[in-house]
Amino acid sequence: MDPHLLRILNASRKCRCCGATFAELLSLSCDRPDICSEDLIVQDNSAIVAENGDILTEDFCRLGELYFIRAILTFPVANSAGAEFVLGTWANLPVEDFHTYLAIFDGQEEELPPKRPVWLANVIPLHEGKPAACTLVMRSEGQYPELDIAEPGHPLYELQNRGLTFEELLGMLHSYGHDIPSLVYDS
């Protein structure tokens, strides 16, 4: 395994650009779907059922007739003995599935629905192309659902199946604004 990758995976590091301390591989998160205005203020999750109109909460978003939930997109890291890069993203789903997910989230339903087709609602830095069709895979006990890229011809499908190379991982971290030398090299 590359010694720099080993350091990212195992050593506590402080990013010089943002001051965050990382004890293991970074997990990053998009704070809203890409089409959501930066002016829309993040509210408590209860606002999604209590208010009308466009709403952005920690885990839900409604923009007109479009509905979104927070999900995760994982990429294995090649040659890392099973490490994954986890990216918090948003999924666009049909209104019926949105309401089913809300009921599960609120504890009104216990049974997880089967896998559901959704659209990835964020541009991923290593692929600035067309939106990706995904499968939303529910997970138990309050965990965010996971997205599997569903289009075999889509570049993100390949990345999710073969894993990120160390260089691609560094590119991903850099594209999200992290200072790579402070994470990889001794300071």
GROMACS .gro file of C-alpha atoms in nm:
model
  187
    1MET     CA    1   0.000   0.000   0.000
    2ASP     CA    2   0.122   0.351  -0.079
    3PRO     CA    3   0.271   0.498   0.243
    4HIS     CA    4   0.090   0.829   0.187
    5LEU     CA    5  -0.243   0.648   0.155
    6LEU     CA    6  -0.162   0.453   0.470
    7ARG     CA    7  -0.099   0.784   0.649
    8ILE     CA    8  -0.434   0.927   0.534
    9LEU     CA    9  -0.611   0.611   0.647
   10ASN     CA   10  -0.445   0.578   0.987
   11ALA     CA   11  -0.285   0.897   1.118
   12SER     CA   12  -0.452   1.193   1.281
   13ARG     CA   13  -0.401   1.496   1.055
   14LYS     CA   14  -0.504   1.860   1.068
   15CYS     CA   15  -0.603   2.022   0.740
   16ARG     CA   16  -0.426   2.359   0.711
   17CYS     CA   17  -0.701   2.510   0.496
   18CYS     CA   18  -1.004   2.439   0.714
   19GLY     CA   19  -0.854   2.344   1.051
   20ALA     CA   20  -1.047   2.016   1.070
   21THR     CA   21  -0.873   1.721   1.234
   22PHE     CA   22  -0.911   1.388   1.061
   23ALA     CA   23  -0.827   1.061   1.232
   24GLU     CA   24  -0.908   0.843   0.932
   25LEU     CA   25  -1.009   0.868   0.568
   26LEU     CA   26  -1.220   1.174   0.504
   27SER     CA   27  -1.592   1.160   0.460
   28LEU     CA   28  -1.732   1.468   0.290
   29SER     CA   29  -2.083   1.597   0.251
   30CYS     CA   30  -2.282   1.819   0.015
   31ASP     CA   31  -2.501   2.053   0.219
   32ARG     CA   32  -2.785   2.070  -0.035
   33PRO     CA   33  -2.891   1.944  -0.380
   34ASP     CA   34  -2.707   2.133  -0.653
   35ILE     CA   35  -3.024   2.304  -0.782
   36CYS     CA   36  -3.108   2.437  -0.436
   37SER     CA   37  -3.037   2.806  -0.394
   38GLU     CA   38  -2.765   2.904  -0.148
   39ASP     CA   39  -3.019   3.155  -0.011
   40LEU     CA   40  -3.245   2.879   0.121
   41ILE     CA   41  -3.176   2.848   0.495
   42VAL     CA   42  -3.133   2.505   0.650
   43GLN     CA   43  -3.416   2.439   0.894
   44ASP     CA   44  -3.495   2.167   1.146
   45ASN     CA   45  -3.626   1.842   0.991
   46SER     CA   46  -3.975   1.909   1.130
   47ALA     CA   47  -4.017   2.198   0.882
   48ILE     CA   48  -4.057   1.954   0.593
   49VAL     CA   49  -4.406   1.857   0.713
   50ALA     CA   50  -4.494   2.176   0.902
   51GLU     CA   51  -4.439   2.428   0.625
   52ASN     CA   52  -4.539   2.475   0.262
   53GLY     CA   53  -4.321   2.582  -0.027
   54ASP     CA   54  -3.951   2.530  -0.080
   55ILE     CA   55  -3.785   2.380   0.228
   56LEU     CA   56  -3.430   2.268   0.304
   57THR     CA   57  -3.361   2.076   0.624
   58GLU     CA   58  -3.066   1.871   0.744
   59ASP     CA   59  -3.202   1.560   0.571
   60PHE     CA   60  -3.482   1.666   0.335
   61CYS     CA   61  -3.544   1.915   0.060
   62ARG     CA   62  -3.856   2.013  -0.134
   63LEU     CA   63  -3.826   2.250  -0.430
   64GLY     CA   64  -4.159   2.294  -0.605
   65GLU     CA   65  -4.250   1.947  -0.734
   66LEU     CA   66  -3.901   1.804  -0.670
   67TYR     CA   67  -3.824   1.600  -0.357
   68PHE     CA   68  -3.480   1.509  -0.219
   69ILE     CA   69  -3.337   1.312   0.069
   70ARG     CA   70  -2.984   1.294   0.205
   71ALA     CA   71  -2.799   0.976   0.109
   72ILE     CA   72  -2.443   0.849   0.087
   73LEU     CA   73  -2.236   0.754  -0.214
   74THR     CA   74  -1.943   0.525  -0.134
   75PHE     CA   75  -1.636   0.456  -0.341
   76PRO     CA   76  -1.395   0.181  -0.241
   77VAL     CA   77  -1.032   0.293  -0.236
   78ALA     CA   78  -0.820   0.065  -0.453
   79ASN     CA   79  -0.528  -0.114  -0.284
   80SER     CA   80  -0.640  -0.005   0.064
   81ALA     CA   81  -0.752  -0.329   0.228
   82GLY     CA   82  -1.120  -0.233   0.216
   83ALA     CA   83  -1.123   0.141   0.293
   84GLU     CA   84  -1.408   0.347   0.147
   85PHE     CA   85  -1.440   0.713   0.063
   86VAL     CA   86  -1.788   0.822   0.176
   87LEU     CA   87  -1.957   1.122   0.019
   88GLY     CA   88  -2.279   1.259   0.164
   89THR     CA   89  -2.501   1.351  -0.131
   90TRP     CA   90  -2.864   1.410  -0.213
   91ALA     CA   91  -3.103   1.191  -0.410
   92ASN     CA   92  -3.401   1.314  -0.614
   93LEU     CA   93  -3.691   1.072  -0.578
   94PRO     CA   94  -4.061   1.049  -0.665
   95VAL     CA   95  -4.303   1.210  -0.420
   96GLU     CA   96  -4.453   0.872  -0.317
   97ASP     CA   97  -4.111   0.736  -0.223
   98PHE     CA   98  -4.030   1.062  -0.044
   99HIS     CA   99  -4.337   1.024   0.179
  100THR     CA  100  -4.254   0.657   0.246
  101TYR     CA  101  -3.905   0.757   0.351
  102LEU     CA  102  -4.046   1.031   0.578
  103ALA     CA  103  -4.266   0.773   0.750
  104ILE     CA  104  -3.965   0.546   0.806
  105PHE     CA  105  -3.758   0.839   0.930
  106ASP     CA  106  -4.032   0.937   1.177
  107GLY     CA  107  -4.066   0.578   1.302
  108GLN     CA  108  -4.420   0.541   1.166
  109GLU     CA  109  -4.312   0.252   0.945
  110GLU     CA  110  -4.060  -0.013   1.035
  111GLU     CA  111  -4.020  -0.214   0.719
  112LEU     CA  112  -3.765  -0.083   0.475
  113PRO     CA  113  -3.888  -0.053   0.117
  114PRO     CA  114  -3.709  -0.237  -0.160
  115LYS     CA  115  -3.443  -0.067  -0.364
  116ARG     CA  116  -3.582   0.237  -0.545
  117PRO     CA  117  -3.469   0.423  -0.861
  118VAL     CA  118  -3.352   0.780  -0.795
  119TRP     CA  119  -3.126   1.045  -0.947
  120LEU     CA  120  -2.804   1.172  -0.794
  121ALA     CA  121  -2.868   1.542  -0.717
  122ASN     CA  122  -2.505   1.659  -0.687
  123VAL     CA  123  -2.220   1.688  -0.935
  124ILE     CA  124  -1.931   1.470  -0.825
  125PRO     CA  125  -1.591   1.633  -0.889
  126LEU     CA  126  -1.431   1.344  -1.077
  127HIS     CA  127  -1.720   1.346  -1.319
  128GLU     CA  128  -1.872   1.674  -1.433
  129GLY     CA  129  -2.114   1.519  -1.682
  130LYS     CA  130  -2.470   1.401  -1.708
  131PRO     CA  131  -2.676   1.319  -1.398
  132ALA     CA  132  -2.644   0.963  -1.275
  133ALA     CA  133  -2.936   0.726  -1.241
  134CYS     CA  134  -2.899   0.541  -0.911
  135THR     CA  135  -3.058   0.279  -0.696
  136LEU     CA  136  -3.145   0.393  -0.344
  137VAL     CA  137  -3.066   0.116  -0.098
  138MET     CA  138  -3.226   0.158   0.243
  139ARG     CA  139  -3.017   0.082   0.550
  140SER     CA  140  -3.136   0.011   0.900
  141GLU     CA  141  -3.134   0.195   1.232
  142GLY     CA  142  -3.123   0.556   1.127
  143GLN     CA  143  -2.841   0.523   0.875
  144TYR     CA  144  -2.862   0.728   0.560
  145PRO     CA  145  -2.963   0.527   0.254
  146GLU     CA  146  -2.687   0.438   0.013
  147LEU     CA  147  -2.671   0.514  -0.358
  148ASP     CA  148  -2.551   0.261  -0.613
  149ILE     CA  149  -2.485   0.405  -0.958
  150ALA     CA  150  -2.723   0.214  -1.184
  151GLU     CA  151  -2.593   0.301  -1.532
  152PRO     CA  152  -2.315   0.064  -1.644
  153GLY     CA  153  -2.195   0.319  -1.904
  154HIS     CA  154  -2.170   0.607  -1.658
  155PRO     CA  155  -1.815   0.702  -1.543
  156LEU     CA  156  -1.924   0.702  -1.176
  157TYR     CA  157  -2.042   0.342  -1.217
  158GLU     CA  158  -1.688   0.241  -1.308
  159LEU     CA  159  -1.540   0.437  -1.015
  160GLN     CA  160  -1.784   0.280  -0.771
  161ASN     CA  161  -1.708  -0.070  -0.897
  162ARG     CA  162  -1.329  -0.058  -0.943
  163GLY     CA  163  -1.250   0.188  -0.666
  164LEU     CA  164  -1.068   0.519  -0.655
  165THR     CA  165  -0.697   0.517  -0.719
  166PHE     CA  166  -0.482   0.709  -0.472
  167GLU     CA  167  -0.446   0.989  -0.729
  168GLU     CA  168  -0.823   1.005  -0.782
  169LEU     CA  169  -0.878   1.015  -0.406
  170LEU     CA  170  -0.636   1.309  -0.378
  171GLY     CA  171  -0.815   1.479  -0.668
  172MET     CA  172  -1.150   1.431  -0.494
  173LEU     CA  173  -1.018   1.574  -0.166
  174HIS     CA  174  -0.856   1.867  -0.346
  175SER     CA  175  -1.174   1.945  -0.541
  176TYR     CA  176  -1.358   1.979  -0.209
  177GLY     CA  177  -1.100   2.232  -0.092
  178HIS     CA  178  -0.873   2.025   0.131
  179ASP     CA  179  -0.502   2.099   0.151
  180ILE     CA  180  -0.350   1.773   0.032
  181PRO     CA  181   0.007   1.827   0.161
  182SER     CA  182  -0.120   1.877   0.518
  183LEU     CA  183  -0.311   1.550   0.497
  184VAL     CA  184  -0.041   1.343   0.328
  185TYR     CA  185   0.300   1.471   0.433
  186ASP     CA  186   0.462   1.544   0.768
  187SER     CA  187   0.436   1.909   0.862
   0.00000   0.00000   0.00000
